[in-house]
PDB file of C-alpha atoms in Angstrom:
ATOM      1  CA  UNK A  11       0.000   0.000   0.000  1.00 75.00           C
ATOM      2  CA  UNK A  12       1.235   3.708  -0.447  1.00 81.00           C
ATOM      3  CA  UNK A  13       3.530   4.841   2.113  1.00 88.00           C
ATOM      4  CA  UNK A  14       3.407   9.073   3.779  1.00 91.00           C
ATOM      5  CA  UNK A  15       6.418  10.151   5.116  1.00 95.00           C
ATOM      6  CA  UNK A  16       6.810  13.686   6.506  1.00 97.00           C
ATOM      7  CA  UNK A  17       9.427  15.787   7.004  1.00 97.00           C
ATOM      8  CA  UNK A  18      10.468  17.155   9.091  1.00 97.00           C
ATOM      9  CA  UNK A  19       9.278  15.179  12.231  1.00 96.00           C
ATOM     10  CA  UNK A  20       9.671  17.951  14.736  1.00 97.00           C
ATOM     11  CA  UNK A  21      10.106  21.663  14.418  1.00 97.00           C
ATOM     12  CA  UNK A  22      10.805  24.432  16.648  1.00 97.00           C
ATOM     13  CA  UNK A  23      10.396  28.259  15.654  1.00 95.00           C
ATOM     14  CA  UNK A  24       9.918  31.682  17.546  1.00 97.00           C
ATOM     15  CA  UNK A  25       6.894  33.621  16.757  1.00 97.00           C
ATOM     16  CA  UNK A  26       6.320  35.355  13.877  1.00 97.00           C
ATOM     17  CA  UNK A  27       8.892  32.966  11.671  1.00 98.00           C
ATOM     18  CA  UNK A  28       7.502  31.161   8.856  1.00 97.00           C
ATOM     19  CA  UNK A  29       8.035  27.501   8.213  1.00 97.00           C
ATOM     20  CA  UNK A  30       7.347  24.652   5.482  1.00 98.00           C
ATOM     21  CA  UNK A  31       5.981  21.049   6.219  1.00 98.00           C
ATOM     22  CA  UNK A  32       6.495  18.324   3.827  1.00 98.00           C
ATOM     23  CA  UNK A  33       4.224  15.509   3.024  1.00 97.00           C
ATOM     24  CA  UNK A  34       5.623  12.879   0.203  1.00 95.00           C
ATOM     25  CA  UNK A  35       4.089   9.810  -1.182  1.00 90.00           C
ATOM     26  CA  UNK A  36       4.933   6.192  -2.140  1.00 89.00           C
ATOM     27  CA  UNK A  37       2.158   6.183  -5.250  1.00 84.00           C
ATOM     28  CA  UNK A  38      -0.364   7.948  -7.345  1.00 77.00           C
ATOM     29  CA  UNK A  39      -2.775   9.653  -4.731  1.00 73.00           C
ATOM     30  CA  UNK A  40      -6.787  10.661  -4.949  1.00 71.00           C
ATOM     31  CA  UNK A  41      -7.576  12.776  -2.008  1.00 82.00           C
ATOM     32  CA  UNK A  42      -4.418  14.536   0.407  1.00 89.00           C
ATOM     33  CA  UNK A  43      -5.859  16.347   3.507  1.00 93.00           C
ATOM     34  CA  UNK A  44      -4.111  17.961   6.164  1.00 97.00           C
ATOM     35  CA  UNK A  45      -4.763  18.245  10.020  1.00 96.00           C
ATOM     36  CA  UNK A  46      -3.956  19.886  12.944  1.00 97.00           C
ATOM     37  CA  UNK A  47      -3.645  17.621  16.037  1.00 96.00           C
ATOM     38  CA  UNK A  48      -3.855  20.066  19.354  1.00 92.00           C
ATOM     39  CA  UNK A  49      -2.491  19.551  22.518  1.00 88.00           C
ATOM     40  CA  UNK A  50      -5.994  17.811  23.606  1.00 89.00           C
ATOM     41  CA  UNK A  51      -6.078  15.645  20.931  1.00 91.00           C
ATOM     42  CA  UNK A  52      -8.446  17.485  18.525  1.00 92.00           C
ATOM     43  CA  UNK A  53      -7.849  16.909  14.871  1.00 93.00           C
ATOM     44  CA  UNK A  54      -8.654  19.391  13.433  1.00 93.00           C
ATOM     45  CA  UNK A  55      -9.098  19.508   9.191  1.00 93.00           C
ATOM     46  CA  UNK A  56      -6.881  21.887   7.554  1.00 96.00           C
ATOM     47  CA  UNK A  57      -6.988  21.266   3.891  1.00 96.00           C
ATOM     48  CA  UNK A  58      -8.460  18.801   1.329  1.00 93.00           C
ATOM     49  CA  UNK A  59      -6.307  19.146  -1.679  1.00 92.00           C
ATOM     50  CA  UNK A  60      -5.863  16.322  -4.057  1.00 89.00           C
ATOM     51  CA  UNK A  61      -4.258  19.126  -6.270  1.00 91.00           C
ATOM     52  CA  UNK A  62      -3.319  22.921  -6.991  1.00 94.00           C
ATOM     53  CA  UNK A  63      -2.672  25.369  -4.118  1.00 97.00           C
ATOM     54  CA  UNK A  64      -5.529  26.594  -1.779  1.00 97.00           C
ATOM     55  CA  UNK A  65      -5.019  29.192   1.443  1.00 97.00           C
ATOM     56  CA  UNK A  66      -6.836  29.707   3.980  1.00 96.00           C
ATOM     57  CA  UNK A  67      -5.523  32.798   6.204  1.00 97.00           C
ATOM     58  CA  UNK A  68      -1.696  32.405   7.424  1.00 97.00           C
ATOM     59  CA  UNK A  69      -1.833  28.918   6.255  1.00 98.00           C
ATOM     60  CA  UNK A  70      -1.647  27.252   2.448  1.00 98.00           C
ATOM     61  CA  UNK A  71      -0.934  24.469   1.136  1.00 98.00           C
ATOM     62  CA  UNK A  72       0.175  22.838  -2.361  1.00 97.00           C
ATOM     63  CA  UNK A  73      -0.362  19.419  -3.563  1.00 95.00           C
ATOM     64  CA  UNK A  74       1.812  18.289  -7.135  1.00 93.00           C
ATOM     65  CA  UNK A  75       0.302  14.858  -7.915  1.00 87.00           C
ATOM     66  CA  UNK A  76       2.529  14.092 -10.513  1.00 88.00           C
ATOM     67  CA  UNK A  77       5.704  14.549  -8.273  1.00 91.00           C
ATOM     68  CA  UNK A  78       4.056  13.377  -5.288  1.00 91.00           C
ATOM     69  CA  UNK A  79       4.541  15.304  -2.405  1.00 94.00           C
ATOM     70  CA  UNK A  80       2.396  18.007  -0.936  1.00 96.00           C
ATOM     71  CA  UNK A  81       3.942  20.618   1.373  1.00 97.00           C
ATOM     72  CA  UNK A  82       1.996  23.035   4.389  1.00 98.00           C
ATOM     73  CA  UNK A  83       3.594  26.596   4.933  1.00 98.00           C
ATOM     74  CA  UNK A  84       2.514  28.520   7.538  1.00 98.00           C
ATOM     75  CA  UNK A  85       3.741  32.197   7.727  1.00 97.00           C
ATOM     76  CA  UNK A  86       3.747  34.160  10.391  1.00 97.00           C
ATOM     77  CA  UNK A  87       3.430  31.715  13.164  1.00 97.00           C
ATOM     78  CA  UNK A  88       1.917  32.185  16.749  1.00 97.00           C
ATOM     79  CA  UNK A  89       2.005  30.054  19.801  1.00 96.00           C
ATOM     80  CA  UNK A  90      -1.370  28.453  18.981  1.00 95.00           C
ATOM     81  CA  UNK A  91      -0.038  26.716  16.062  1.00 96.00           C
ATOM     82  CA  UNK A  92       1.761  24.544  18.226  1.00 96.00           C
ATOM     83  CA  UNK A  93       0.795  20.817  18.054  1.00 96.00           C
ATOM     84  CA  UNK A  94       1.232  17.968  15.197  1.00 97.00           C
ATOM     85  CA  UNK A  95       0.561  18.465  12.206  1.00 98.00           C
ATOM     86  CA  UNK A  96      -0.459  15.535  10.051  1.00 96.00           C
ATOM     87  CA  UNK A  97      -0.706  14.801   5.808  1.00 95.00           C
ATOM     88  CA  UNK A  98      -2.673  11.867   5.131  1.00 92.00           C
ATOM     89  CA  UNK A  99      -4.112   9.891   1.620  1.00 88.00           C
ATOM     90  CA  UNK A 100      -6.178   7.300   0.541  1.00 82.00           C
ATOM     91  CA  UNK A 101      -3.700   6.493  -2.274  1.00 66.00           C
ATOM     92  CA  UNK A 102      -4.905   4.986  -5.572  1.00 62.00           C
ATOM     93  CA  UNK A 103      -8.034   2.663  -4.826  1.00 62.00           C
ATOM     94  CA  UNK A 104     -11.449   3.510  -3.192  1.00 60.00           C
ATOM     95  CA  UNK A 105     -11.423   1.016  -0.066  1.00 66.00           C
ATOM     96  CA  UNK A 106     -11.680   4.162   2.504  1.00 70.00           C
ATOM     97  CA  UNK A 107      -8.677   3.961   4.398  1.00 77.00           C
ATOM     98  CA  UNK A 108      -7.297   6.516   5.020  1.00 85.00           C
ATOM     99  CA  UNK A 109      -3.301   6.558   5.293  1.00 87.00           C
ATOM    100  CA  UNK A 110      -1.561   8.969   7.719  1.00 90.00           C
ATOM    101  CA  UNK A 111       2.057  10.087   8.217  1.00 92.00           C
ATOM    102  CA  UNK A 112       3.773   9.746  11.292  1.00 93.00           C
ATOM    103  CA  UNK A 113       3.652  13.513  11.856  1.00 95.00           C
ATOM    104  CA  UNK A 114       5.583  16.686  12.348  1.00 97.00           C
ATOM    105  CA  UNK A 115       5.771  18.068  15.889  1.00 97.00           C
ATOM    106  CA  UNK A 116       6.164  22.152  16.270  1.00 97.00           C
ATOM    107  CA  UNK A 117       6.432  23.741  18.938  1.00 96.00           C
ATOM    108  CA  UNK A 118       6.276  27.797  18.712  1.00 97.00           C
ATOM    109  CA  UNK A 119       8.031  29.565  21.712  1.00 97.00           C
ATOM    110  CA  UNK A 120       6.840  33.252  22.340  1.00 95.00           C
TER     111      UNK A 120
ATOM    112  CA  UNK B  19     -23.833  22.867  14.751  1.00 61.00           C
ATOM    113  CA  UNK B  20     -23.377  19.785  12.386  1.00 69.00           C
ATOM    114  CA  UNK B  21     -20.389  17.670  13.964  1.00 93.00           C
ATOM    115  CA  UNK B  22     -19.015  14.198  15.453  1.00 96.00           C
ATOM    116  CA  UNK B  23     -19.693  13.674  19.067  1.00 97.00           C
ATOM    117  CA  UNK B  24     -17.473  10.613  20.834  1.00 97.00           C
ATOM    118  CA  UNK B  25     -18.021   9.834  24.361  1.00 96.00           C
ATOM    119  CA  UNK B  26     -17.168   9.593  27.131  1.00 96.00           C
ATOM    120  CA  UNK B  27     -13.871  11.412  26.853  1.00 95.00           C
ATOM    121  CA  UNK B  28     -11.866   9.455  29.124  1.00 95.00           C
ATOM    122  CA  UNK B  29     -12.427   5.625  29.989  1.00 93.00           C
ATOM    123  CA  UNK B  30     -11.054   2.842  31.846  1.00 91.00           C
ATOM    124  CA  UNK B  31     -10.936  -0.882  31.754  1.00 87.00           C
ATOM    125  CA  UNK B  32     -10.896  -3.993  33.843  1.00 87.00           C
ATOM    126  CA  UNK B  33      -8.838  -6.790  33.057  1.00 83.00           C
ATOM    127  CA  UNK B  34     -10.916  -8.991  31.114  1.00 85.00           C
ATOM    128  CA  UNK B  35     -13.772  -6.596  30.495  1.00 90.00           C
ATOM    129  CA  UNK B  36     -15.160  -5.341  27.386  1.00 93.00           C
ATOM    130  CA  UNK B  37     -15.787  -1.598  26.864  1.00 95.00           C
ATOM    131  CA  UNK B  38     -17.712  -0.078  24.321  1.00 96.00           C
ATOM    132  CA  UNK B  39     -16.990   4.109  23.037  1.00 97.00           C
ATOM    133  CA  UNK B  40     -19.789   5.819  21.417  1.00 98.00           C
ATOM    134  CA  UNK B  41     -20.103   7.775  18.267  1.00 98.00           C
ATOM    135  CA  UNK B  42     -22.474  10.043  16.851  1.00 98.00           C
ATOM    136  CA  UNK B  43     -22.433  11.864  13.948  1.00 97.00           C
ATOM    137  CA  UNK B  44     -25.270  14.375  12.402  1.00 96.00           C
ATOM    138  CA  UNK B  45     -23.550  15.487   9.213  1.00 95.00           C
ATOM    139  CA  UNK B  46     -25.757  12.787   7.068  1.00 94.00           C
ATOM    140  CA  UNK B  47     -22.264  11.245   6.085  1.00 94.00           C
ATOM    141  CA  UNK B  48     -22.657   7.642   4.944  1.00 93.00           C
ATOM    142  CA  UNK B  49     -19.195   6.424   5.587  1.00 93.00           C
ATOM    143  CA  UNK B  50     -17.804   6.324   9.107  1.00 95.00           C
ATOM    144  CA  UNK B  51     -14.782   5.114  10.787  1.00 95.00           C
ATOM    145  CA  UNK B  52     -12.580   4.256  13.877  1.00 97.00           C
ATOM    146  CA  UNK B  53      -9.040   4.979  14.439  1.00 96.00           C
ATOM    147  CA  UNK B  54      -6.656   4.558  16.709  1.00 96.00           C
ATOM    148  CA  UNK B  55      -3.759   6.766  17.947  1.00 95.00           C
ATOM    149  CA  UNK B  56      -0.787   5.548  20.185  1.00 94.00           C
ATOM    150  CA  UNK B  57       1.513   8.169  21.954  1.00 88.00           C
ATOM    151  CA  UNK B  58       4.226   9.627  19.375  1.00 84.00           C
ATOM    152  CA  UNK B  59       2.222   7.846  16.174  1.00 86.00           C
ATOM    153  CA  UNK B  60      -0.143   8.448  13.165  1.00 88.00           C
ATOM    154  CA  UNK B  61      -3.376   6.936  13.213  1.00 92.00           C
ATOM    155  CA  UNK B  62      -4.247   3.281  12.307  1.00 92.00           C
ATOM    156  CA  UNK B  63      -7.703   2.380  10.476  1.00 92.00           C
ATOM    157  CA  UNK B  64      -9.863  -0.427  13.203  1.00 95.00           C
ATOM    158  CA  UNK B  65     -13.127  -0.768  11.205  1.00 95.00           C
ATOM    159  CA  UNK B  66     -15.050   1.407   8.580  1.00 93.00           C
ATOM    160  CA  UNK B  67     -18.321   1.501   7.367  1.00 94.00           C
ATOM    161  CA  UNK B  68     -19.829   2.654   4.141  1.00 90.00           C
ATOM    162  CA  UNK B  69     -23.579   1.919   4.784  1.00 91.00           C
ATOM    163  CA  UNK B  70     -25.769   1.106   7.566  1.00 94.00           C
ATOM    164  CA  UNK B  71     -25.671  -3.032   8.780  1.00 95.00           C
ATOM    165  CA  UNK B  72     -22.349  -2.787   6.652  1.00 93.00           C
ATOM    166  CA  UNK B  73     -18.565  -2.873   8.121  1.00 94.00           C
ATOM    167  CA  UNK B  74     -15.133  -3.675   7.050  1.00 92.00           C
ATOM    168  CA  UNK B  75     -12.063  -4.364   9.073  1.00 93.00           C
ATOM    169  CA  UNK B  76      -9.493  -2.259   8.633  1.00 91.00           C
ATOM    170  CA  UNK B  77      -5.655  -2.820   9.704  1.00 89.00           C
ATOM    171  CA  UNK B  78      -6.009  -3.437  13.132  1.00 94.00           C
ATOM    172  CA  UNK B  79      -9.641  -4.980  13.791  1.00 96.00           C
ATOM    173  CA  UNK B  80      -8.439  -8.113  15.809  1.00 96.00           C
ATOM    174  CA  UNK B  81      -9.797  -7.618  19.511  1.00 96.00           C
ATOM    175  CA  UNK B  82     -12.819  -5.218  18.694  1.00 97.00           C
ATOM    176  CA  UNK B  83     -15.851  -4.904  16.992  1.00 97.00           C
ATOM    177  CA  UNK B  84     -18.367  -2.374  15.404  1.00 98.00           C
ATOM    178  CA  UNK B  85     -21.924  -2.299  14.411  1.00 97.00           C
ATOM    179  CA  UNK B  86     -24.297  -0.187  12.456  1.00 97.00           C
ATOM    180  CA  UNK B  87     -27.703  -0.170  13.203  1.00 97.00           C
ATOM    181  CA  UNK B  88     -28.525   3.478  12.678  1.00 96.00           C
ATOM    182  CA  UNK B  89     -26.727   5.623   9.637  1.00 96.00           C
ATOM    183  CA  UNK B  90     -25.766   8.091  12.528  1.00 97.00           C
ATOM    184  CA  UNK B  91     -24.479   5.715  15.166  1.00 98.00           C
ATOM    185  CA  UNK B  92     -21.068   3.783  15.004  1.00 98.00           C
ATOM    186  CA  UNK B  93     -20.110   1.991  18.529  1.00 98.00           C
ATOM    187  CA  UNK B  94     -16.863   0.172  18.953  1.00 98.00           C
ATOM    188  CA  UNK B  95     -16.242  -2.306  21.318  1.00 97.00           C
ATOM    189  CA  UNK B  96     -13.175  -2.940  23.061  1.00 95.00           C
ATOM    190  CA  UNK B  97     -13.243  -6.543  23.625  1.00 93.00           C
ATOM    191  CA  UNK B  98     -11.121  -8.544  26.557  1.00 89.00           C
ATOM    192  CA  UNK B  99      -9.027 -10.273  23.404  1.00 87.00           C
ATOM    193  CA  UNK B 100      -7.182  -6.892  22.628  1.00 88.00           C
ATOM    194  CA  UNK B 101      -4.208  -6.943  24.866  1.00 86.00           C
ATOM    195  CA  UNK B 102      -3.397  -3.629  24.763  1.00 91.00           C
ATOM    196  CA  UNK B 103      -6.187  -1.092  24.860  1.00 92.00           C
ATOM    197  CA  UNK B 104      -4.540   1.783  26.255  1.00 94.00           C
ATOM    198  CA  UNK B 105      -4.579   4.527  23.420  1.00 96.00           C
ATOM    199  CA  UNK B 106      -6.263   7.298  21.701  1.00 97.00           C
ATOM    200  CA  UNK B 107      -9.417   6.390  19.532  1.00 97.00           C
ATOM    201  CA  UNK B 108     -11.008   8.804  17.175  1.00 97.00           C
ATOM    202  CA  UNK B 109     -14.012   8.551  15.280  1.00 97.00           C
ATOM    203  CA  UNK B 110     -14.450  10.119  11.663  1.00 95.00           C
ATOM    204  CA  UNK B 111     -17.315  10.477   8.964  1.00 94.00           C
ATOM    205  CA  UNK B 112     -17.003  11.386   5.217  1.00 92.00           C
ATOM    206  CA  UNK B 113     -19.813  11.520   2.702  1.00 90.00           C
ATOM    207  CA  UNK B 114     -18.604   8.412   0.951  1.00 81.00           C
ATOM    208  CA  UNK B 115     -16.336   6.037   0.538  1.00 72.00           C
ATOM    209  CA  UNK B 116     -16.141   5.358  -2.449  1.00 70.00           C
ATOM    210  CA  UNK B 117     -14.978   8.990  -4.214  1.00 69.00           C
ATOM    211  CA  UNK B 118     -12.585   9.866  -1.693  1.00 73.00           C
ATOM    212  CA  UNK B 119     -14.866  12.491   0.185  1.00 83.00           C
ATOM    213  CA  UNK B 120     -12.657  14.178   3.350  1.00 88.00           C
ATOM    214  CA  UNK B 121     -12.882  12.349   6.573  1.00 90.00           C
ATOM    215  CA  UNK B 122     -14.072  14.607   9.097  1.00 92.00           C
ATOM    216  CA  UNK B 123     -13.412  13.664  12.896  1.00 95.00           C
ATOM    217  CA  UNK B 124     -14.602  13.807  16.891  1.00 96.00           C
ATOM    218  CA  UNK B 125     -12.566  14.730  19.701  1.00 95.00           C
ATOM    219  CA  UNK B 126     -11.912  11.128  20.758  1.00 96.00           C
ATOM    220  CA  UNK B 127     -12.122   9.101  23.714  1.00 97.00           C
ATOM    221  CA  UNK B 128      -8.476   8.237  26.099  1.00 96.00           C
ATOM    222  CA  UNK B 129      -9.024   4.388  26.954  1.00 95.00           C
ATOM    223  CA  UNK B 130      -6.676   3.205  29.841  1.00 92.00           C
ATOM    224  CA  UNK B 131      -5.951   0.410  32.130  1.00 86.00           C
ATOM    225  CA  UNK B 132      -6.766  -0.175  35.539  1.00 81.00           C
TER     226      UNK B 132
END
């Protein structure tokens, strides 16, 4: 089955600095979301992009399908974007499950 | 507000008893899921279902079990087989299985040891 591997697996920055997330792939991919784990747990949804770039406030994120690998910058960064931050796919066939990465761990200091 | 509800939040089990977490969605989603999340890790697919009275196993079924009586109602049940329960379970919904819809999740539900 495909394989997600993210880079890189933890990350520290001061406030205000911008950083870049990487997601990459093992195969051909049909859906790429990524999520926001807080420090109690929540996972929260961040982006559904199969392809293209979409933004959504400090945050964006592109997806390259062809050269698969996806990548989440966040600019400007504040102490609530602390947590993990996870890619995950369903890779090339419809049987619903849903395959994550292990993760990338940031910690913002003030 | 539309959304995933799991309870309870935190729960704890007996040696040799079986525990069962609740989920509840009200999104109309057809497709739901369990997954579960071990300190440090991604998350690994238990069961799924695309349709009520309909299930699939997923990686890591062996010592639970699911059912789906109602389209917005997906239990799972920690049984006494699984030998190491402690972890993080979440629940998640998407419209569909089979076109790849977004998985949307609930806050989960700690499971530990007495």
């Amino acid at each position: 089955g495909i394989q997600v591997e993210q880079s890189p697996p933890d990350l520290i920055l001061q406030e205000g600095a911008n950083s870049t997330l990487w997601c990459n792939f093992s195969d051909s991919v049909n859906n790429l979301q990524w999520f926001h784990q807080n420090p109690w747990g929540q996972l929260i949804n961040l982006f559904y992009i199969p392809s293209g770039t979409k933004q959504n406030g400090r945050l964006s994120a592109t997806t390259v399908a062809t050269e698969r690998y996806s990548l989440l910058y966040i600019s400007s960064s504040q102490t609530t974007d602390s947590g993990v931050y996870f890619c995950a796919s369903y890779g090339s066939s419809n049987t619903g499950k849903l395959i994550f990465g292990q993760g990338t761990t940031l910690q913002v200091k003030p | 507000d539309g959304g995933i509800t799991q309870s309870p939040k935190y729960l704890f089990r007996k040696e040799g008893q079986n525990v069962t977490l609740s989920c509840e969605q009200n999104l109309n989603h057809d497709a739901m899921y369990w997954y579960r999340q071990d300190p440090g890790q991604g998350l690994r697919l238990i069961y799924y279902s695309q349709i009520v009275n309909d299930f699939q196993k997923g990686d890591i079924a062996e010592g639970y079990s699911v059912s789906r009586e109602k389209k917005e109602s997906f239990p799972l049940t920690v049984t006494s087989a699984q030998k190491n329960p402690t972890a993080f379970y979440l629940c998640a919904s998407s419209k569909s299985v089979q076109y790849n819809q977004p998985q949307h999740f609930g806050d989960g539900t700690r499971l530990s040891i007495l």
